[in-house]
Coordinates of C-alpha atoms in Angstrom, one line a residue:
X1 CA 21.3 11.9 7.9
X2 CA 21.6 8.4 5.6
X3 CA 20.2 7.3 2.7
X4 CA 19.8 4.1 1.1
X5 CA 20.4 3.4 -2.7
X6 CA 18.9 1.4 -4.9
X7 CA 20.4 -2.1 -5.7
X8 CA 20.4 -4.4 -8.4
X9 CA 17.4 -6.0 -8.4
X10 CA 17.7 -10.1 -7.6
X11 CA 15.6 -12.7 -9.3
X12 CA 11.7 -12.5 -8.4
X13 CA 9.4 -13.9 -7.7
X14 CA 10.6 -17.3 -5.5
X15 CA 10.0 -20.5 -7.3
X16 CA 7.1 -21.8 -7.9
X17 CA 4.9 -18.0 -7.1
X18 CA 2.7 -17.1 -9.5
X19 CA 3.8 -14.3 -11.5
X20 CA 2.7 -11.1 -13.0
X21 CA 0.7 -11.0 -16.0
X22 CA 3.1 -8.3 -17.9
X23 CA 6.4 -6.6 -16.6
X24 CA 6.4 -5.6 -12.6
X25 CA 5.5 -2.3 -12.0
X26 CA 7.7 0.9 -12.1
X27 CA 9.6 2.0 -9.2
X28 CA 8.0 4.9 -7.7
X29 CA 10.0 8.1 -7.4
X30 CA 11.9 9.2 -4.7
X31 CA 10.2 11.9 -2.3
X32 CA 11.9 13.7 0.4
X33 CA 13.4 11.4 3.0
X34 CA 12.5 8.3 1.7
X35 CA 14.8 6.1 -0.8
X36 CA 11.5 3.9 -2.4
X37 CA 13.6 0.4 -3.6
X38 CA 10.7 -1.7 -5.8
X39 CA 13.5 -4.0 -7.1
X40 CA 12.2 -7.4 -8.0
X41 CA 13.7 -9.2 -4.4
X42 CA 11.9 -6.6 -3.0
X43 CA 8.9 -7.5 -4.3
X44 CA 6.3 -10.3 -2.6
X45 CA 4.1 -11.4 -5.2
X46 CA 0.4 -12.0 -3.6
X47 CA -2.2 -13.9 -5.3
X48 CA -6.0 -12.4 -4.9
X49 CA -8.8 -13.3 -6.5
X50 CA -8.7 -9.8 -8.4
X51 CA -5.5 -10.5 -9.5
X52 CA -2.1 -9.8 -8.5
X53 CA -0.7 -7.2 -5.7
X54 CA 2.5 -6.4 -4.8
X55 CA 3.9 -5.8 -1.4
X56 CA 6.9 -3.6 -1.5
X57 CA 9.4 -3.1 1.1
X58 CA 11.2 -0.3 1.2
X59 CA 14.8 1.5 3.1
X60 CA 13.8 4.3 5.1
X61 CA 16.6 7.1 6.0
X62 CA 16.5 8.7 9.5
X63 CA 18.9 10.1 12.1
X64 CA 21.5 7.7 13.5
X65 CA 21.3 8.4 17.0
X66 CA 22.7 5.1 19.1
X67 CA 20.4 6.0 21.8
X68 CA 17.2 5.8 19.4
X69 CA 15.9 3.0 17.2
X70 CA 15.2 4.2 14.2
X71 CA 13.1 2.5 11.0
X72 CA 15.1 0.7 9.0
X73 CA 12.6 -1.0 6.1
X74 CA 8.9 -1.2 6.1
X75 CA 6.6 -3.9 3.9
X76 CA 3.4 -1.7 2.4
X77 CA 0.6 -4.0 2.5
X78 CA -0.4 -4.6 -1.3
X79 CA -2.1 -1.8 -2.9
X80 CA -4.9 -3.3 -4.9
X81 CA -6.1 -5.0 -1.5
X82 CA -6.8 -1.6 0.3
X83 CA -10.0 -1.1 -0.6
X84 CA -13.5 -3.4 -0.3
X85 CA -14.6 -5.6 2.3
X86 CA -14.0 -8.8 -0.2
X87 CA -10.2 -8.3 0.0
X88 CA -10.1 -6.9 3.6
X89 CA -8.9 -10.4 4.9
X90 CA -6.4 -11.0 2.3
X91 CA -4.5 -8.9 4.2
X92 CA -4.3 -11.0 7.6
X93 CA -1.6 -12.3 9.1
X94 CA -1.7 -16.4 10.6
X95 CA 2.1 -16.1 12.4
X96 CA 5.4 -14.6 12.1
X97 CA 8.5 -15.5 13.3
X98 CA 12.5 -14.5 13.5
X99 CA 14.4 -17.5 11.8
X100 CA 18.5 -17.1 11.1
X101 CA 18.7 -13.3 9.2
X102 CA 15.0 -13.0 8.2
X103 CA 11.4 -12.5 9.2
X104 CA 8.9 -15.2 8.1
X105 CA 5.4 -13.5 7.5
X106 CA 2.4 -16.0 7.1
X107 CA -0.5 -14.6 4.9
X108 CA -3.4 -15.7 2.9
X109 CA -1.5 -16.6 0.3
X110 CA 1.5 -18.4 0.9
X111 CA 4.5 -17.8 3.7
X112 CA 7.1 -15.1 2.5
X113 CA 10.3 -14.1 4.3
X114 CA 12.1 -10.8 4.2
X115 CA 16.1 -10.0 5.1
X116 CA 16.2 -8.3 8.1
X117 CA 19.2 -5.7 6.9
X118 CA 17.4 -4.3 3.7
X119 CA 13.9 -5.8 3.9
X120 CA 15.1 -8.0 0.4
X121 CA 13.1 -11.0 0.1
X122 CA 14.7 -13.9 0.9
X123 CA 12.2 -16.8 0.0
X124 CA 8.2 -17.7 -0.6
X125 CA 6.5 -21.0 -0.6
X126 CA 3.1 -19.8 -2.4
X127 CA -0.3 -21.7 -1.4
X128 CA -1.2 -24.1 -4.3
X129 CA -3.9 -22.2 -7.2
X130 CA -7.4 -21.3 -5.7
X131 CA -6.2 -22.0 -2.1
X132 CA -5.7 -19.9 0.8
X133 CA -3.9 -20.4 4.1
X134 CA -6.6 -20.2 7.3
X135 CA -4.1 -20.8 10.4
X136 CA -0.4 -21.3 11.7
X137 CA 0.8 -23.1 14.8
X138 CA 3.0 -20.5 16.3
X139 CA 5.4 -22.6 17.2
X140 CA 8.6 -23.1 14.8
X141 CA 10.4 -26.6 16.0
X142 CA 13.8 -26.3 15.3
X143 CA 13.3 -24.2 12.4
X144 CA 10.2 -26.4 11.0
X145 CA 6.6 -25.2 10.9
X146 CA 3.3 -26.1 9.3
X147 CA 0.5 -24.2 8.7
X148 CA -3.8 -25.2 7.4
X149 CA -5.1 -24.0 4.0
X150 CA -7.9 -24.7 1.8
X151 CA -10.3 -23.5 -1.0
X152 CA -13.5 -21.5 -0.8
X153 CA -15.3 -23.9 1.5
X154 CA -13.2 -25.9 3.6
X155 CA -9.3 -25.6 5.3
X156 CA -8.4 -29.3 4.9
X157 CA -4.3 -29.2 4.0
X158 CA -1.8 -28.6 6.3
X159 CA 1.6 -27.7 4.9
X160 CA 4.8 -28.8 6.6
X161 CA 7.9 -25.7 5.7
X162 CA 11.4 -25.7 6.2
X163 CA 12.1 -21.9 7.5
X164 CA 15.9 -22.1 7.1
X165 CA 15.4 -23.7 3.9
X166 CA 12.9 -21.7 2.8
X167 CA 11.0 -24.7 1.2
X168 CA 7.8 -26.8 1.3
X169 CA 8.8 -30.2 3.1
X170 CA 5.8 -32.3 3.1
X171 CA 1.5 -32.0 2.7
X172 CA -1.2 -33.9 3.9
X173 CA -5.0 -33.3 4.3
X174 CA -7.5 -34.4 6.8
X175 CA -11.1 -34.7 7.5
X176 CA -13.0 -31.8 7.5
X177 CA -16.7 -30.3 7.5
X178 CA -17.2 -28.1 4.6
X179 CA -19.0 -24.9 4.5
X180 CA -22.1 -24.4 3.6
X181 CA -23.9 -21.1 2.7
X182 CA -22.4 -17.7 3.5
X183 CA -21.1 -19.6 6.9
X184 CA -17.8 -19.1 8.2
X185 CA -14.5 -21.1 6.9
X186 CA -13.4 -23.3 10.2
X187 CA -9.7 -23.6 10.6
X188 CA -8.1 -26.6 12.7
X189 CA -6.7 -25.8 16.0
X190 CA -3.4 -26.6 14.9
X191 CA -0.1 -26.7 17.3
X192 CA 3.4 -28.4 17.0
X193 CA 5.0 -30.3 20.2
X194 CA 7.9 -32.9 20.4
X195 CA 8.6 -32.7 17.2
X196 CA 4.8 -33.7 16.0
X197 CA 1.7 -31.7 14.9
X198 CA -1.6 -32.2 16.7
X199 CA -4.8 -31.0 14.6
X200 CA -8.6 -30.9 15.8
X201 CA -10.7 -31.0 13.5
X202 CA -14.3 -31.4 14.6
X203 CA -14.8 -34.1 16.9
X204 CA -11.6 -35.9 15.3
X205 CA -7.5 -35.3 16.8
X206 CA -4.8 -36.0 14.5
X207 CA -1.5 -36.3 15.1
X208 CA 1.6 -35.6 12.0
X209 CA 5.0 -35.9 12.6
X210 CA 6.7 -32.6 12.0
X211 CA 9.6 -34.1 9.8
X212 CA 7.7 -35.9 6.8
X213 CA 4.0 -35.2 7.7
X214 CA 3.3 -38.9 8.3
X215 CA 0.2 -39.5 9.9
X216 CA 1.0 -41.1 13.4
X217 CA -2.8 -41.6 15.1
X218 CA -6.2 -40.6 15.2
X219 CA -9.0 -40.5 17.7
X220 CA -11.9 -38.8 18.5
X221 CA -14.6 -38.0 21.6
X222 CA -16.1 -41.3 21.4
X223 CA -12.9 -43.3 21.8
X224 CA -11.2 -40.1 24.9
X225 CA -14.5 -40.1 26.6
X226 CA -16.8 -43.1 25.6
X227 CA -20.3 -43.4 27.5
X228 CA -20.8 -40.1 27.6
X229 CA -22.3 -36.9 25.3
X230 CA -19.3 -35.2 24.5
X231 CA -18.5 -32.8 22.1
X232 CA -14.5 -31.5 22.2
X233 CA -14.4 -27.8 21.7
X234 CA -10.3 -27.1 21.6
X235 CA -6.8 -28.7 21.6
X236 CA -3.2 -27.7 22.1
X237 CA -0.1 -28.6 22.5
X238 CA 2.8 -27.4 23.7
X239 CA 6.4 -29.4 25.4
X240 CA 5.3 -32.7 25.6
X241 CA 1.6 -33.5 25.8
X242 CA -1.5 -32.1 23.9
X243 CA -3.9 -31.0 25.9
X244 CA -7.9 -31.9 24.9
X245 CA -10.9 -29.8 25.9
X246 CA -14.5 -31.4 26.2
X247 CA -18.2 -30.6 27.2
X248 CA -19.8 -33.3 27.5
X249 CA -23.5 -34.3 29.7
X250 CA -24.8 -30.4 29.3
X251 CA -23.2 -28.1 31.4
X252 CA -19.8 -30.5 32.7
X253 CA -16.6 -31.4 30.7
X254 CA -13.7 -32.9 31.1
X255 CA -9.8 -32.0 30.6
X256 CA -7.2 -35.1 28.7
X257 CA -3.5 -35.0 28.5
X258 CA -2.7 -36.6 25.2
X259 CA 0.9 -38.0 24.3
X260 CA 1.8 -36.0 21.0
X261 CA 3.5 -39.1 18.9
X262 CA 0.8 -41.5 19.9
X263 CA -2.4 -40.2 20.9
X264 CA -2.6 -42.3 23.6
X265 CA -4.5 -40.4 26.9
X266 CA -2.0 -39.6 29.6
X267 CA -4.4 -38.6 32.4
X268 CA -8.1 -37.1 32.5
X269 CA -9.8 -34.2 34.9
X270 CA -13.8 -34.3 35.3
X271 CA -15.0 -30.4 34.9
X272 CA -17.6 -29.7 36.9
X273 CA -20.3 -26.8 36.1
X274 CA -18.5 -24.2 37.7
X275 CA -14.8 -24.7 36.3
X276 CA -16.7 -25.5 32.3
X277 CA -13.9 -24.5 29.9
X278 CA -13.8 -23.8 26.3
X279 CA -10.1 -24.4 26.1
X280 CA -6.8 -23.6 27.6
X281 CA -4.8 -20.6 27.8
X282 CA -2.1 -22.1 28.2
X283 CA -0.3 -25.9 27.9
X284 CA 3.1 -25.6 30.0
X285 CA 2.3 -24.0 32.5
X286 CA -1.6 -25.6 32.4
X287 CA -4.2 -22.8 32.9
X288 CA -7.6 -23.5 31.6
X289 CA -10.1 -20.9 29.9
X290 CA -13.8 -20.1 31.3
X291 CA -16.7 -21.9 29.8
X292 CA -19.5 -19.9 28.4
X293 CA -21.2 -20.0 31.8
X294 CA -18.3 -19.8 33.6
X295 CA -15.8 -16.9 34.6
X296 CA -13.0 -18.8 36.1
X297 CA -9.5 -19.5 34.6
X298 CA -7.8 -22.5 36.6
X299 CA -4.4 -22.7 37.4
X300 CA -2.9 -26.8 37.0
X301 CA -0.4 -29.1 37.6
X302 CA 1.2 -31.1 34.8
X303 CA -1.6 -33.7 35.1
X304 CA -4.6 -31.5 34.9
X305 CA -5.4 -30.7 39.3
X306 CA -6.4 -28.0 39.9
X307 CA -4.2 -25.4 41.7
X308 CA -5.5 -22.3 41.9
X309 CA -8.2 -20.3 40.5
X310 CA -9.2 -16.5 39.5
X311 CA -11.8 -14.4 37.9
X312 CA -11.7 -11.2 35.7
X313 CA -11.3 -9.2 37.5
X314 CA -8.5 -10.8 39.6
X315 CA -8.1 -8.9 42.7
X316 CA -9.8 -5.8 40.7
X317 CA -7.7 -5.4 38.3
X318 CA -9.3 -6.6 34.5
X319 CA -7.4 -8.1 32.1
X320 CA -7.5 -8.7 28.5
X321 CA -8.3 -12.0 27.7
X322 CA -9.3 -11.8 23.9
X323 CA -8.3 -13.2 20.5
X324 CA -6.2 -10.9 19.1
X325 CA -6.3 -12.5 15.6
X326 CA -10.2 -12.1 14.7
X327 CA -10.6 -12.9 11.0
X328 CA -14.0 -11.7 9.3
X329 CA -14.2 -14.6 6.9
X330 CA -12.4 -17.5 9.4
X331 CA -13.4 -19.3 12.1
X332 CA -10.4 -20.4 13.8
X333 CA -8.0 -20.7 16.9
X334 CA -8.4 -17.9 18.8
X335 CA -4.1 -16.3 20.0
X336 CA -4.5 -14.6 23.1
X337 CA -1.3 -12.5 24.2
X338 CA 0.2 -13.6 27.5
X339 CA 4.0 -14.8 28.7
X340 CA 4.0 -17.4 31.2
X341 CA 6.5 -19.6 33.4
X342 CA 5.8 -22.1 36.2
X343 CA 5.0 -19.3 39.1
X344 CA 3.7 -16.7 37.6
X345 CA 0.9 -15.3 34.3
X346 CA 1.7 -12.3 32.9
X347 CA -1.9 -10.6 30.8
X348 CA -2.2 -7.1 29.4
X349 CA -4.8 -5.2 31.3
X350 CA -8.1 -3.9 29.6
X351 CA -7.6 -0.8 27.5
X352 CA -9.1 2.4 28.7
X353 CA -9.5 5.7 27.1
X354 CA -6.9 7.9 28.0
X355 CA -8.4 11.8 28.6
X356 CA -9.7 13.6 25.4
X357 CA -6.6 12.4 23.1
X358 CA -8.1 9.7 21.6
X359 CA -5.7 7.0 23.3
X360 CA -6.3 3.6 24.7
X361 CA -3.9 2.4 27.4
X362 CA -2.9 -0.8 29.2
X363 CA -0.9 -2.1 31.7
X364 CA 0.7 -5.7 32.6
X365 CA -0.5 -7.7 35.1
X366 CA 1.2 -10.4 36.8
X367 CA -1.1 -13.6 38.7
X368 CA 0.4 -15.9 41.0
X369 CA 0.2 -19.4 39.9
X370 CA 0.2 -21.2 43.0
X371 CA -2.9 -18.9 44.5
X372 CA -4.3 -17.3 42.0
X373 CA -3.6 -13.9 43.5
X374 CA -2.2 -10.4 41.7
X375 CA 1.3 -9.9 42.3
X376 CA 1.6 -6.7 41.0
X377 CA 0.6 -4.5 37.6
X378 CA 3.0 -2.9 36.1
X379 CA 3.9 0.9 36.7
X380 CA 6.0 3.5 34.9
X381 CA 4.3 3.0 31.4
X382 CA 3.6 6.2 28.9
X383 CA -0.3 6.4 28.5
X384 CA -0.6 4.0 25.4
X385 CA -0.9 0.7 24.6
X386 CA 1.4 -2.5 26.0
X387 CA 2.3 -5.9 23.6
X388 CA 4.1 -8.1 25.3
X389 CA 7.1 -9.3 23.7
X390 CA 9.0 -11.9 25.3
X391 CA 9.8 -13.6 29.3
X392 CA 13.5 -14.1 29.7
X393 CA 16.1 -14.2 32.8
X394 CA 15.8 -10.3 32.6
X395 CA 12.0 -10.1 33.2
X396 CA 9.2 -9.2 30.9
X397 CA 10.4 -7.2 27.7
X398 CA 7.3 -4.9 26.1
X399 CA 6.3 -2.7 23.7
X400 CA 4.7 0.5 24.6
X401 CA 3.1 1.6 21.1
X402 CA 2.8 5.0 21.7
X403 CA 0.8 7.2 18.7
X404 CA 1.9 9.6 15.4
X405 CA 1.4 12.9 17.2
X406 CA 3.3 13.0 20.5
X407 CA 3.9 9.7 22.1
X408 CA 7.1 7.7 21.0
X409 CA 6.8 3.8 20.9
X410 CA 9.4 2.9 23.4
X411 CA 11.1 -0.6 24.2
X412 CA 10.9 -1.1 28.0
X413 CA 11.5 -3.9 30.5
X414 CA 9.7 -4.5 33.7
X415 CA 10.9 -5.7 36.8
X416 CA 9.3 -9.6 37.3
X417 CA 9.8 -9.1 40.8
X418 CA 7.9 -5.4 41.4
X419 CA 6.4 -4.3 38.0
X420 CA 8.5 -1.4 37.5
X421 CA 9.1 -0.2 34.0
X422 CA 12.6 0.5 32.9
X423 CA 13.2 2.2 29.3
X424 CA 15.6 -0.1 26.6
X425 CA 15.1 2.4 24.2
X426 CA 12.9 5.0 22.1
X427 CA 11.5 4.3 18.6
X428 CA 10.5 7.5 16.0
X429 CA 6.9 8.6 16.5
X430 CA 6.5 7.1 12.1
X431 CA 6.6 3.7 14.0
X432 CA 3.4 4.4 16.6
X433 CA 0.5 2.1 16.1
X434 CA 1.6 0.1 13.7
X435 CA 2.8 -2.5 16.8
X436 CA -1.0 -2.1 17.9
X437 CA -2.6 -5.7 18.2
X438 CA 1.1 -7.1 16.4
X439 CA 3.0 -10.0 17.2
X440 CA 5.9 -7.8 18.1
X441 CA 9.6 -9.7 18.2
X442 CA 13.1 -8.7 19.3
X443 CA 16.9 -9.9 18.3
X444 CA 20.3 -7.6 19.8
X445 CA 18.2 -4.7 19.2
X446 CA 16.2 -5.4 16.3
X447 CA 12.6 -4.5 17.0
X448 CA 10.1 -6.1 14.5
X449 CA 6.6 -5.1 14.1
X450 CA 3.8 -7.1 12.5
X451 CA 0.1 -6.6 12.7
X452 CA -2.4 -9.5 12.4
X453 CA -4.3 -7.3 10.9
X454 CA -4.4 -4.2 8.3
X455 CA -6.8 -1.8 10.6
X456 CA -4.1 0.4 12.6
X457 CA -1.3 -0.4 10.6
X458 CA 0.0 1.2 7.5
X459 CA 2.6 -1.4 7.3
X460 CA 2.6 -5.5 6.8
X461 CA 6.1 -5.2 8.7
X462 CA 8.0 -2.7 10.1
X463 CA 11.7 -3.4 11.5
X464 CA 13.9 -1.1 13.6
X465 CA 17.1 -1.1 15.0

């Protein structure tokens, strides 16, 4: 058995955070197992409306078994946010992300990273007084980022960050429409590709570049699709093109490949009726989303063709195919899990109850690309749920996230070729749920946990190794 001790506590909170009105508060005593560290780098300073809340990272003991993962640090979400639907979303997570020897958190109110060894925070750029962030593109560009925030009734900033840094780099804002009554806040669709960041905001896309935030080009439906109704209801972008999503003359649309650092249209695909989208999946490879009276995803080449399509269920096996970052008070880019390459789409299966334990389980399910026919679903998982983690030259690595009673989390890998599941390793049965609906990420070993949302979760993050 280890323990941690407490260290000298490091200067708090990072520059520019707003800080607490009177001294931080006292460390809480140590209990059993547990070595509680509330040292100032330990401490994220989060800025509510109420006031301010603390989230607290702390070591966590446990057996050193080299065949086992074990919990190494865990970030409590802030205490004073816990309770009462009017703080429930300042708890939300926009994006997370593994950069050099930290983890990057996005949140409400500002973008915070911890040290991956001892959980010791390593930097913060806080969002500006009465603002609050609304999305993240989830793609880091060589260490660079940007994320959309905005007061009580619009999102209409977008902040350019520096993850190795751990600095601000550049702002801009944009056009927006701003909220009126009790109506949702509406977040850009925001996304970074070739070094620039494409925005949709209403009918209008913008393009930044990534480096200094200049604004590059602009356009809108009435110069991509003139002489006809269009309204354009998504865009991302991903490699090297944005892609643009339209409805246009009722129940058609139309599909645009956009150059990210000019704006300028690459190609166009007519929708008809039956292949109506409401976005894309997926950029690189290209596989479009149903319409709202539609049910068909379609597989395409670089330039928008069609290639294949398939339904839900595909060759009857259901898959999920829903946001997993609902907000209650956001309207904004829907993230839906999936790993991809240029044969094959790899979705989580629907949840289904799992006998009278009060589980829900998945599986994976792989789709040829080229037909639009099931390879395989994957076999050999525990009854629980599956997040997929990551595609590499080994095949798909996952998360199995197990429950607190008897089902350990596991680490597993399945076969791209057959869908068999192999175990990497186990994780302690503290650790089940909290990888439920989490962006769940992986470095030589290190297994880190972090919910978009406080529901299932005890903790903001959770890191084992």
């Amino acid at each position: 058995m280890t323990y941690q001790h407490q260290q000298p506590p490091p200067a708090y909170p990072p520059a520019g955070w707003p800080g607490p009105a009177g001294a931080p508060p006292a460390a809480p005593k140590r209990r059993g197992r547990v070595a509680l560290l509330v040292a100032g780098g330990l401490v994220a300073v989060l800025a509510v409306a109420a006031g301010t809340a603390y989230g607290v990272s702390r070591l966590v003991g446990g057996d050193d078994d080299g065949r086992k993962l074990r919990t190494a640090w865990v970030l409590d979400f802030p205490e004073r946010q816990r309770n009462g639907l009017k703080t429930y979303d300042g708890q939300d997570m926009f994006g997370a992300w593994l950069v050099g020897d930290a983890v990057v958190r996005a949140q409400p109110d500002g973008i915070i990273a911890y040290r991956l060894d001892d959980g010791a925070q390593a930097w913060g750029v806080p969002a500006p007084q009465a603002t609050s962030l609304c999305a993240a593109a989830q793609t880091l560009a060589e260490g660079r980022g940007v994320v959309a925030l905005g007061s009580a009734d619009s999102c209409d900033t977008i902040v350019g960050f520096d993850a190795a840094a751990g600095a601000q780099t550049w702002r801009a804002t944009f056009p927006v429409e701003r909220r009126t009554g009790r109506s949702e806040i509406v977040a850009p669709d925001l996304s970074v590709a070739a070094g620039q960041v494409v925005v949709r905001s209403g009918e209008s896309v913008l393009g930044y570049s990534l480096a200094d935030g200049k604004r590059l080009w602009q356009t809108d439906a009435d110069r991509l699709l003139p002489g006809r109704d269009c309204r354009l209801t998504q865009t991302q972008a991903a490699g090297t093109q944005a892609v643009v999503t339209a409805r246009c003359d009722g129940d058609q649309g139309a599909l645009l490949g956009l150059d990210p650092a000019t704006g300028k249209p690459r190609w166009q695909q007519k929708l008809p009726a039956a292949q109506q989208s409401d976005g894309v999946l997926s950029v690189d490879p290209l596989v479009s989303l149903p319409g709202l009276s539609t049910e068909t995803f379609v597989a395409r080449d670089a330039a928008g063709k069609a290639r294949a399509t398939f339904g839900n269920l595909v060759d009857g096996t259901r898959f999920s195919d829903l946001p997993v970052n609902r907000s209650n008070t956001v309207s904004g880019p829907g993230i839906r899990p999936y790993l991809a390459d240029a044969d094959t789409l790899y979705l989580p299966t629907e949840a289904s109850p799992v006998g009278g334990k009060m589980r829900q389980a998945n599986q994976v399910v792989a789709i040829d690309l080229a037909t639009g026919k099931r390879r395989w679903v994957s076999a050999g998982h525990t009854d629980s749920e599956v997040e997929l983690v990551r595609l590499d030259e080994q095949g798909v690595l996952a998360w199995e996230v197990g429950d607190r009673r008897d089902l350990a989390p596991r680490l597993v890998r399945i076969d791209p070729a057959t869908g068999e599941v192999t175990v990497v390793a186990e994780a302690p049965l503290s650790a089940g749920t909290e990888g439920s609906d989490a962006k769940v990420l992986e470095r030589d070993g290190t297994v880190v946990l972090v919910p978009w949302k406080h529901v299932t979760a005890d903790a903001a993050i959770t890191v084992l190794r």
